[in-house]
Short mmCIF file of C-alpha atoms in Angstrom, two decimals:
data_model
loop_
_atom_site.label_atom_id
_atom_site.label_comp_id
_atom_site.label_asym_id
_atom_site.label_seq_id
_atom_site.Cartn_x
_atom_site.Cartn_y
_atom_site.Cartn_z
CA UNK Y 1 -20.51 -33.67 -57.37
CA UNK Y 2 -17.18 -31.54 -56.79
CA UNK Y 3 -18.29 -30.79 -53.41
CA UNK Y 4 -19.04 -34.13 -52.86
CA UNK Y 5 -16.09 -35.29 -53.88
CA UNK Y 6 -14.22 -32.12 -51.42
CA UNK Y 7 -16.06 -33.69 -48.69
CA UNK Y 8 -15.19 -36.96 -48.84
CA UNK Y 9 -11.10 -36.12 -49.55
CA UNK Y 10 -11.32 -34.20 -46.39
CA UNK Y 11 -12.82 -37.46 -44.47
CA UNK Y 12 -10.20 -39.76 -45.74
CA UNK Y 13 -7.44 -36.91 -44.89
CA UNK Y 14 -8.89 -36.61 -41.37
CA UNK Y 15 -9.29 -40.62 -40.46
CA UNK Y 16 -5.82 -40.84 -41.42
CA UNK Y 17 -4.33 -38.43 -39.41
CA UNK Y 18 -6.54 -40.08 -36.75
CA UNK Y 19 -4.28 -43.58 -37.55
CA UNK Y 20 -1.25 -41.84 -37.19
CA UNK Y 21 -1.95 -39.98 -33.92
CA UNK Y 22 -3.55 -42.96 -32.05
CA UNK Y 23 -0.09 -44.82 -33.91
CA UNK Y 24 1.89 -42.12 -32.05
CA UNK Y 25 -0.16 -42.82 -28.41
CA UNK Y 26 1.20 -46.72 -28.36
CA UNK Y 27 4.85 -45.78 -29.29
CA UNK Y 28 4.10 -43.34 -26.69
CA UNK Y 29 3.72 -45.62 -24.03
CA UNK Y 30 7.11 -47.92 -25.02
CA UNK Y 31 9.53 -45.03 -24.14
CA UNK Y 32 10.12 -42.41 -21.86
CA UNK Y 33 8.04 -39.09 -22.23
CA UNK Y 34 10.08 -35.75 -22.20
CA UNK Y 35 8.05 -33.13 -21.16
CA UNK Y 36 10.61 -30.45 -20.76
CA UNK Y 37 9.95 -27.11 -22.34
CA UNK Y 38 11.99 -26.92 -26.04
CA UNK Y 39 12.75 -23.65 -28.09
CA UNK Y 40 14.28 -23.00 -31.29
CA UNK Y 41 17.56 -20.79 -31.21
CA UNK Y 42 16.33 -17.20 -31.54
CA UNK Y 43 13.30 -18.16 -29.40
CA UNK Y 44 11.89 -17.03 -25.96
CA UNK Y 45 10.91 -19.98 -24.37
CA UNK Y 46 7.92 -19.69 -22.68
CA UNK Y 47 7.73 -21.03 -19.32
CA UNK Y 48 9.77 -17.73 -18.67
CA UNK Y 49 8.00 -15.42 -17.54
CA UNK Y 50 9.12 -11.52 -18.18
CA UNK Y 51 8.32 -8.36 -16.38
CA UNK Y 52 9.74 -5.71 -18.17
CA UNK Y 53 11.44 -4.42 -21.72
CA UNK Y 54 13.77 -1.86 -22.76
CA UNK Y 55 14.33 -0.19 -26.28
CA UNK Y 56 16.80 1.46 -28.23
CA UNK Y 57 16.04 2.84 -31.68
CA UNK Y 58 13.75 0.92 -34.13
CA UNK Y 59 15.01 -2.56 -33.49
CA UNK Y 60 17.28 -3.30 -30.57
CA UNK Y 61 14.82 -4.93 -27.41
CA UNK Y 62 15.64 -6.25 -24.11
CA UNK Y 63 13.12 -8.21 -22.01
CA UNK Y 64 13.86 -9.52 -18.63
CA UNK Y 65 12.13 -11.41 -16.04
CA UNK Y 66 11.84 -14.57 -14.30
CA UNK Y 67 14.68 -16.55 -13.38
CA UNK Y 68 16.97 -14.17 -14.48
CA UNK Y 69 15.64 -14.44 -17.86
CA UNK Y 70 17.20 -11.47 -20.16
CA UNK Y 71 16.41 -11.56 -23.84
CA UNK Y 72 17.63 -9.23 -26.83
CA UNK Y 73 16.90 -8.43 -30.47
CA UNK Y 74 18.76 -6.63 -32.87
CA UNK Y 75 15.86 -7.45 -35.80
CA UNK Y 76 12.80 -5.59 -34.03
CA UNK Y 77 12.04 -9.28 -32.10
CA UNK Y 78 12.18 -11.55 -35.73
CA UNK Y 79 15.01 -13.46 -33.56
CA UNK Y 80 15.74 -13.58 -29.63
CA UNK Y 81 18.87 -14.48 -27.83
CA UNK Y 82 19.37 -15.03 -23.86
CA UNK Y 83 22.00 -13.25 -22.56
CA UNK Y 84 23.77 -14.68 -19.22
CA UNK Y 85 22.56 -12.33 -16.32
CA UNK Y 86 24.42 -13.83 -13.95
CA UNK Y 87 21.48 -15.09 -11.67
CA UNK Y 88 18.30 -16.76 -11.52
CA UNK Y 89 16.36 -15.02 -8.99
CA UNK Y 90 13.37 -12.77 -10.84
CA UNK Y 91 14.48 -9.49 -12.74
CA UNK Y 92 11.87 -6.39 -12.45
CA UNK Y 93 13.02 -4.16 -14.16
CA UNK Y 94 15.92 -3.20 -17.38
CA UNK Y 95 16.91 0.17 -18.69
CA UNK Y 96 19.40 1.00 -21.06
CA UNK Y 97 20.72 4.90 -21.96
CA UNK Y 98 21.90 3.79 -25.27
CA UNK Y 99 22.59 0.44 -27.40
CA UNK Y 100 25.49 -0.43 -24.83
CA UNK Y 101 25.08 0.90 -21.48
CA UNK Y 102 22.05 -0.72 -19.33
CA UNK Y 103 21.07 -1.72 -16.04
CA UNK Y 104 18.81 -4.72 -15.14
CA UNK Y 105 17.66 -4.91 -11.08
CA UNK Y 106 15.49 -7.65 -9.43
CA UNK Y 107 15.27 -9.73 -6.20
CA UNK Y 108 17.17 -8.70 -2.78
CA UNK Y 109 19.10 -5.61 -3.95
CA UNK Y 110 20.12 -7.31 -7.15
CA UNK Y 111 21.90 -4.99 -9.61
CA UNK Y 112 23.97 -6.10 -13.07
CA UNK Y 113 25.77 -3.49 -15.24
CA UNK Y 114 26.58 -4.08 -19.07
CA UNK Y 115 28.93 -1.79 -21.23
CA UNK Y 116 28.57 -3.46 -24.25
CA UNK Y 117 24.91 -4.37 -25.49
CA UNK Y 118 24.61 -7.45 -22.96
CA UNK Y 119 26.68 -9.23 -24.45
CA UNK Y 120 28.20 -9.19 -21.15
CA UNK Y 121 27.10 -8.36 -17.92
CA UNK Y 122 28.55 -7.47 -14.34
CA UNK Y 123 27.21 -7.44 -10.60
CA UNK Y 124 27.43 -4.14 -8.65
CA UNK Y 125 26.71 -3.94 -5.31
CA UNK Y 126 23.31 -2.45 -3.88
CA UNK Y 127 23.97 0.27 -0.87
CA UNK Y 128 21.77 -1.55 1.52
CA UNK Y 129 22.51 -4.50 3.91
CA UNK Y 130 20.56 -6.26 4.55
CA UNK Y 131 19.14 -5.51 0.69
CA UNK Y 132 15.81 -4.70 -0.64
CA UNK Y 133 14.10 -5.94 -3.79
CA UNK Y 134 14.45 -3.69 -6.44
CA UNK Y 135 11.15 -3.17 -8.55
CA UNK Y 136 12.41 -0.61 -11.39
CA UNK Y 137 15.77 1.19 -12.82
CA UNK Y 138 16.01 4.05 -15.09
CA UNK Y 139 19.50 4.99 -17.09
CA UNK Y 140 19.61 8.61 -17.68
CA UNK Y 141 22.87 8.31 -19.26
CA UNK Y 142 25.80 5.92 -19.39
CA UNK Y 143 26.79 7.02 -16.18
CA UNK Y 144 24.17 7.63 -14.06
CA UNK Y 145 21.31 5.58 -12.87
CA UNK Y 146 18.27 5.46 -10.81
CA UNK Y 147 16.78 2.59 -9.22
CA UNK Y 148 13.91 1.90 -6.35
CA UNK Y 149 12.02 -0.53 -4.61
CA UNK Y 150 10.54 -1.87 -1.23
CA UNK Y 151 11.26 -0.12 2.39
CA UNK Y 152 11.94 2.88 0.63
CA UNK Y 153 14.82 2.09 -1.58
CA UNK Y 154 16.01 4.46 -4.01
CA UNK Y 155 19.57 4.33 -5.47
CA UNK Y 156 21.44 6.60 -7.75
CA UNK Y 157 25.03 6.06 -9.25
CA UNK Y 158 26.80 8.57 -11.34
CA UNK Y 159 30.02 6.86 -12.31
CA UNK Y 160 28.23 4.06 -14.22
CA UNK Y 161 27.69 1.86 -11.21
CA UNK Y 162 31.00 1.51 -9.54
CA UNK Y 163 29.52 3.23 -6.46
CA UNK Y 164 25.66 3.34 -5.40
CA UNK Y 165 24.17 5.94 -3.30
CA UNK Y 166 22.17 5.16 -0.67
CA UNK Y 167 19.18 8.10 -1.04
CA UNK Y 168 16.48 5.67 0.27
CA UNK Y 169 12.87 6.90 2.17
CA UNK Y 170 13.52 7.76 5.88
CA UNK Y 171 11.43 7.98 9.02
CA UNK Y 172 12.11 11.65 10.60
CA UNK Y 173 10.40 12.91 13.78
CA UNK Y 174 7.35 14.88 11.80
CA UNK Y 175 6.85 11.43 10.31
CA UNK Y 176 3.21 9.94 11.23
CA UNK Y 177 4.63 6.86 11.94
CA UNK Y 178 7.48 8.17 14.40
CA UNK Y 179 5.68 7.44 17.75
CA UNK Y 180 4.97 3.59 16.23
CA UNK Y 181 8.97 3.25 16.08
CA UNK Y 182 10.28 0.33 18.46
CA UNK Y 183 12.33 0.84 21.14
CA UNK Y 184 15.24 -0.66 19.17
CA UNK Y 185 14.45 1.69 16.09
CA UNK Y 186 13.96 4.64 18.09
CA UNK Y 187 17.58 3.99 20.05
CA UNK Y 188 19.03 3.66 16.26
CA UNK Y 189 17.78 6.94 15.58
CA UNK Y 190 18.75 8.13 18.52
CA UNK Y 191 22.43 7.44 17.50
CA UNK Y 192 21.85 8.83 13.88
CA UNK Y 193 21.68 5.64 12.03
CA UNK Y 194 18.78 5.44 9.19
CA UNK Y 195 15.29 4.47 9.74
CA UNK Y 196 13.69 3.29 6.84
CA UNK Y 197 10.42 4.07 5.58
CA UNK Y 198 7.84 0.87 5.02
CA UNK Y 199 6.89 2.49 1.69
CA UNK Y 200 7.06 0.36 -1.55
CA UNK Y 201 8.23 2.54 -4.60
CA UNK Y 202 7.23 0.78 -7.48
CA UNK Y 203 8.93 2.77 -10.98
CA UNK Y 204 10.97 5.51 -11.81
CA UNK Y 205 11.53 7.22 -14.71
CA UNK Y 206 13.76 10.59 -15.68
CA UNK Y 207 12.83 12.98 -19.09
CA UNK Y 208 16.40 14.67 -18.59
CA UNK Y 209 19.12 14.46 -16.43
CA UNK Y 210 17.43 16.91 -13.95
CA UNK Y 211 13.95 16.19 -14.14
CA UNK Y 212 12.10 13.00 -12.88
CA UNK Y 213 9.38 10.91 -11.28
CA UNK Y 214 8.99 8.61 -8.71
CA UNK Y 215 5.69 6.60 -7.63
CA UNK Y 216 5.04 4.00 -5.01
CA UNK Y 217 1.77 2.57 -3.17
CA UNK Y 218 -1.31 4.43 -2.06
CA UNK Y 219 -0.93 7.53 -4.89
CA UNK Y 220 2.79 8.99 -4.10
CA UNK Y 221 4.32 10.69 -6.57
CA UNK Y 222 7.86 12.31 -5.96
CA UNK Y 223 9.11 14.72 -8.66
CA UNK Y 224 12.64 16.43 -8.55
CA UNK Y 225 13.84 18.97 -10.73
CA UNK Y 226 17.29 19.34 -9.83
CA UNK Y 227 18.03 15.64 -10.79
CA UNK Y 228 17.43 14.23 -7.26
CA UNK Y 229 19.29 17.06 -4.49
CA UNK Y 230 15.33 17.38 -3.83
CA UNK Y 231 12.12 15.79 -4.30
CA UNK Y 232 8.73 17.09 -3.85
CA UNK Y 233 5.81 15.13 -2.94
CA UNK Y 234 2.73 15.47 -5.03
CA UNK Y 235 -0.98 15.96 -4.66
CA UNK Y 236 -3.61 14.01 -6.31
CA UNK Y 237 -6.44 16.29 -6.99
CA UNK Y 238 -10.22 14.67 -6.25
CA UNK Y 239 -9.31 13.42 -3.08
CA UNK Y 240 -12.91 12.71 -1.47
CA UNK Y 241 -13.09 12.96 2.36
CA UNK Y 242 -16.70 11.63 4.01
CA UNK Y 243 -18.41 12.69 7.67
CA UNK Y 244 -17.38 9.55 10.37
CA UNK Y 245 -19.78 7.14 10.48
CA UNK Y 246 -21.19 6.89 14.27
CA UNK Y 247 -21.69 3.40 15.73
CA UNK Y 248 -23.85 2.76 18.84
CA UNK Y 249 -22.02 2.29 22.02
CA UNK Y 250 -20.23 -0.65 22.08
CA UNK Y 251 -21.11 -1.99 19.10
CA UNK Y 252 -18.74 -2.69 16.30
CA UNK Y 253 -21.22 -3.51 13.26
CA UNK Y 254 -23.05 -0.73 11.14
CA UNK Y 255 -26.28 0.29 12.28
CA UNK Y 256 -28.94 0.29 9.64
CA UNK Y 257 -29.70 3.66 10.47
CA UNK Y 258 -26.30 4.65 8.46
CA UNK Y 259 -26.62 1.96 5.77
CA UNK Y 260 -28.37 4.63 3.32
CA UNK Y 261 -24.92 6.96 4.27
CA UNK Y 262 -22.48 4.14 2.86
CA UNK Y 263 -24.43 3.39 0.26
CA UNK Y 264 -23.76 6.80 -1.56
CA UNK Y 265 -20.40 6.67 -0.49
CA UNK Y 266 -19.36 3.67 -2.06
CA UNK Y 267 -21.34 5.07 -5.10
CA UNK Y 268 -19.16 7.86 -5.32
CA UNK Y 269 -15.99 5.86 -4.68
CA UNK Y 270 -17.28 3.57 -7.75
CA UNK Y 271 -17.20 6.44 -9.46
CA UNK Y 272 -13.44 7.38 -9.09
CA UNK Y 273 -11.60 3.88 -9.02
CA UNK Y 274 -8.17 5.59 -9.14
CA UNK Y 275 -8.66 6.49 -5.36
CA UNK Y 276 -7.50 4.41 -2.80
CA UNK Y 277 -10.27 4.09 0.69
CA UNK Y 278 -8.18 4.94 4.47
CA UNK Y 279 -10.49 4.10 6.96
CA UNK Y 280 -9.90 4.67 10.66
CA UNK Y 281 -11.63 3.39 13.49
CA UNK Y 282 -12.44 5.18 17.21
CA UNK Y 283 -13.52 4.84 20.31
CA UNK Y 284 -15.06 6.66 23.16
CA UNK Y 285 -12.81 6.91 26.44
CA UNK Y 286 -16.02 5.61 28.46
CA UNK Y 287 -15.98 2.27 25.77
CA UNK Y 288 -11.65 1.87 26.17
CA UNK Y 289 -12.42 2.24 30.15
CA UNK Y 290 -14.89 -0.75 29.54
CA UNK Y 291 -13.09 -2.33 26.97
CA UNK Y 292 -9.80 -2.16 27.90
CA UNK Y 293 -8.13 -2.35 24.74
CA UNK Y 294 -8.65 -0.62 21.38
CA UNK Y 295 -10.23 -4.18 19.15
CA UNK Y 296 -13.58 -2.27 18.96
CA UNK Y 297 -12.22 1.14 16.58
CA UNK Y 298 -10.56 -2.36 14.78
CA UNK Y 299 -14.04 -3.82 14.23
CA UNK Y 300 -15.60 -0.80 13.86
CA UNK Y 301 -13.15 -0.41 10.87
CA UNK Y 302 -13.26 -3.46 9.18
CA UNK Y 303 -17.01 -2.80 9.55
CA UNK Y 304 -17.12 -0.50 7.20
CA UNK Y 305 -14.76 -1.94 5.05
CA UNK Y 306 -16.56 -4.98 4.41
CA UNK Y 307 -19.62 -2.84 3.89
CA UNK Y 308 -18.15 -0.91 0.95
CA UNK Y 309 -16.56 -4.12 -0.24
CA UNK Y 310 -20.09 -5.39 -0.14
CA UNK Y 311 -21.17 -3.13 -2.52
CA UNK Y 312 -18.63 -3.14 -5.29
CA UNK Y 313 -15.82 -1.07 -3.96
CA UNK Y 314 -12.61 -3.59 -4.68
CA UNK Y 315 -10.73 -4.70 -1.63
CA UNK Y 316 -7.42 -3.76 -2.57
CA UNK Y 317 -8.63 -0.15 -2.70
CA UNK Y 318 -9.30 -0.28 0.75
CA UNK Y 319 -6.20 0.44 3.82
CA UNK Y 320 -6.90 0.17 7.19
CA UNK Y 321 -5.31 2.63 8.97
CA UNK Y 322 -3.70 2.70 12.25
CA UNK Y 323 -5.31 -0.92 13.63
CA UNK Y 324 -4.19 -1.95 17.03
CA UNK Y 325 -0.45 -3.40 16.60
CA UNK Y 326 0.02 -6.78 17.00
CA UNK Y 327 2.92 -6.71 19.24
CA UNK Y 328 2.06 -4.24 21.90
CA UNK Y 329 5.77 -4.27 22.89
CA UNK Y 330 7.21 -2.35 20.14
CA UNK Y 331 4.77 0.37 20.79
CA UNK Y 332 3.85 2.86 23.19
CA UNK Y 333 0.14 1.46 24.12
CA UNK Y 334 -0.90 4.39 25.82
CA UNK Y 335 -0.16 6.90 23.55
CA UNK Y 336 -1.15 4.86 21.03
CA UNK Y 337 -4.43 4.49 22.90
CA UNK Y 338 -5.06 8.03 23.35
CA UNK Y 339 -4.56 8.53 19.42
CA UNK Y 340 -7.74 6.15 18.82
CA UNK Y 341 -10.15 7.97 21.15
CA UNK Y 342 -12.98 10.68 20.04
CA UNK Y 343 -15.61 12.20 21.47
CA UNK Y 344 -18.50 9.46 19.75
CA UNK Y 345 -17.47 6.15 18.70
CA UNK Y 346 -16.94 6.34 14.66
CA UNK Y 347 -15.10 4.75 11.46
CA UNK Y 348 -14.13 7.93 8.96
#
């Protein structure tokens, strides 16, 4: 009988809330709708979206991100308050050394300064013109300051931001993508202006004043131990390197003959998801004669490529490396030509 008498309190509580609601759908359509987003003071509101958080102790918390969102706590996040960051282009990244001295960096070169908790913040100017999006900053202390991003940015101050230094990623003449330079770049280096490297650095992060890392696309890691004079480029260990795969003259699609070969290849690269695939393609000089241009090492590439994709390997672990440029005029074609050629047509 109780449970009878449960049941049946529940029915009457539901079927009323049912009246109300439907009661709510008619007012509804008498009166204009707001559907703008609504937060409580000492809320995030949540159509903004945030990339990154900084801490101090046991209870102070930044978060920044989208639309130059910037939120802090002082209660170990019972309560949130936006700060004005000055902007509303996307934030990437926030650091702070202590509980008043931080950084925040973000879209095209974007850099704010604040001295006192964030209570207030200040724009500093990025090195660069025209800038570069800035993907991660690192305070060592309240004076100095690290930050990086796309086309080889990397920034340090040392007098708390009034001056940035320009200590970006440049293209030298032992760099592999020197003879790909345009004519314009190559007369800029040619007077001693900078060449930037198309290399995106993606976070940075310091254990001391002197020691730090840097890492960016396709497995670099920089390290310096003499708090940036120098950085050394590291090594992954278990780099895999496979025999070329030969294709048939003139032919640009895997032979079923080697199908057996990739197979076990893109086993093994299953195997070891933290590597990233380069693939190449060739030519003969008898097939570029024939040819005339260098498409086929291109779809002998992408051959492979697709194969491997085919059997699990993810697509954005695969780079295709040196593929015909798509504006012949910025490069030196037959040079470039030369560089594609080998003694049997093959993809390594």
């Amino acid at each position: 009988m109780g449970e009878g008498l449960e049941s049946s309190r529940f029915w009457v509580r539901a079927r009323a809330a049912s009246c109300c609601l439907g009661f709510a759908l008619v007012l509804a359509g008498c009166q204009e709708t707001d559907l703008g987003a609504h937060t409580m003071p000492g809320e995030i509101a949540y159509e903004d979206d945030l990339y990154a958080a900084a801490g101090v102790g046991d209870d102070r918390l930044w978060a920044a991100g989208y639309f130059g969102a910037i939120y802090y706590t002082a209660d170990a996040g019972e309560t949130w308050h936006k700060q004005d960051s000055l902007t509303e282009g996307s934030i990437y990244d926030i650091s702070f050394a202590d509980a008043q001295n931080g950084w925040a960096v973000g879209r095209r070169g974007f850099i704010i300064h604040t001295r006192d908790g964030g209570q207030t913040w200040e724009r500093q100017t990025s090195p660069r013109h025209p800038p570069r999006h800035l993907f991660a900053v690192h305070a060592v202390d309240a004076k100095t300051a690290w930050t990086i991003g796309d086309w080889g940015s990397r920034y340090v101050t040392r007098d708390g931001g009034e001056t940035w230094l320009d200590e970006s990623f440049l293209v030298d003449e032992e760099h592999p993508v020197f003879t790909y330079l345009s004519e314009e770049e190559l007369e800029a280096f040619e007077r001693g202006e900078k060449v930037y490297d198309d290399t995106y650095l993606n976070d940075v992060h310091f254990l001391s004043e002197q020691v730090g890392w840097i890492v960016g696309e396709y497995g670099q890691i920089f390290r310096t131990a003499d708090g940036g004079q120098t950085w050394e480029k590291g090594e992954i260990q278990g780099t895999l390197a496979f025999d070329p795969v030969p294709f048939d003259e003139l032919q640009g699609d895997v032979s079923r003959e080697r199908w057996d070969y990739l197979f076990g290849v893109a086993e093994k690269l299953i195997e070891k998801p933290y590597l990233r695939v380069r693939v190449e393609g060739y030519l003969t000089p008898a097939e570029l004669a024939q040819v005339g241009n260098t498409t086929l090492a291109d779809d002998r590439a992408q051959a492979v490529s697709d194969f491997l994709e085919g059997e699990g390997v993810s697509q954005e672990r695969i780079r295709m490396v040196n593929p015909t440029p798509f504006d012949e005029s910025t490069v030196d074609m037959e040079e470039f030509q030369a560089s594609k050629l080998a003694e049997s047509g093959r993809a390594d």
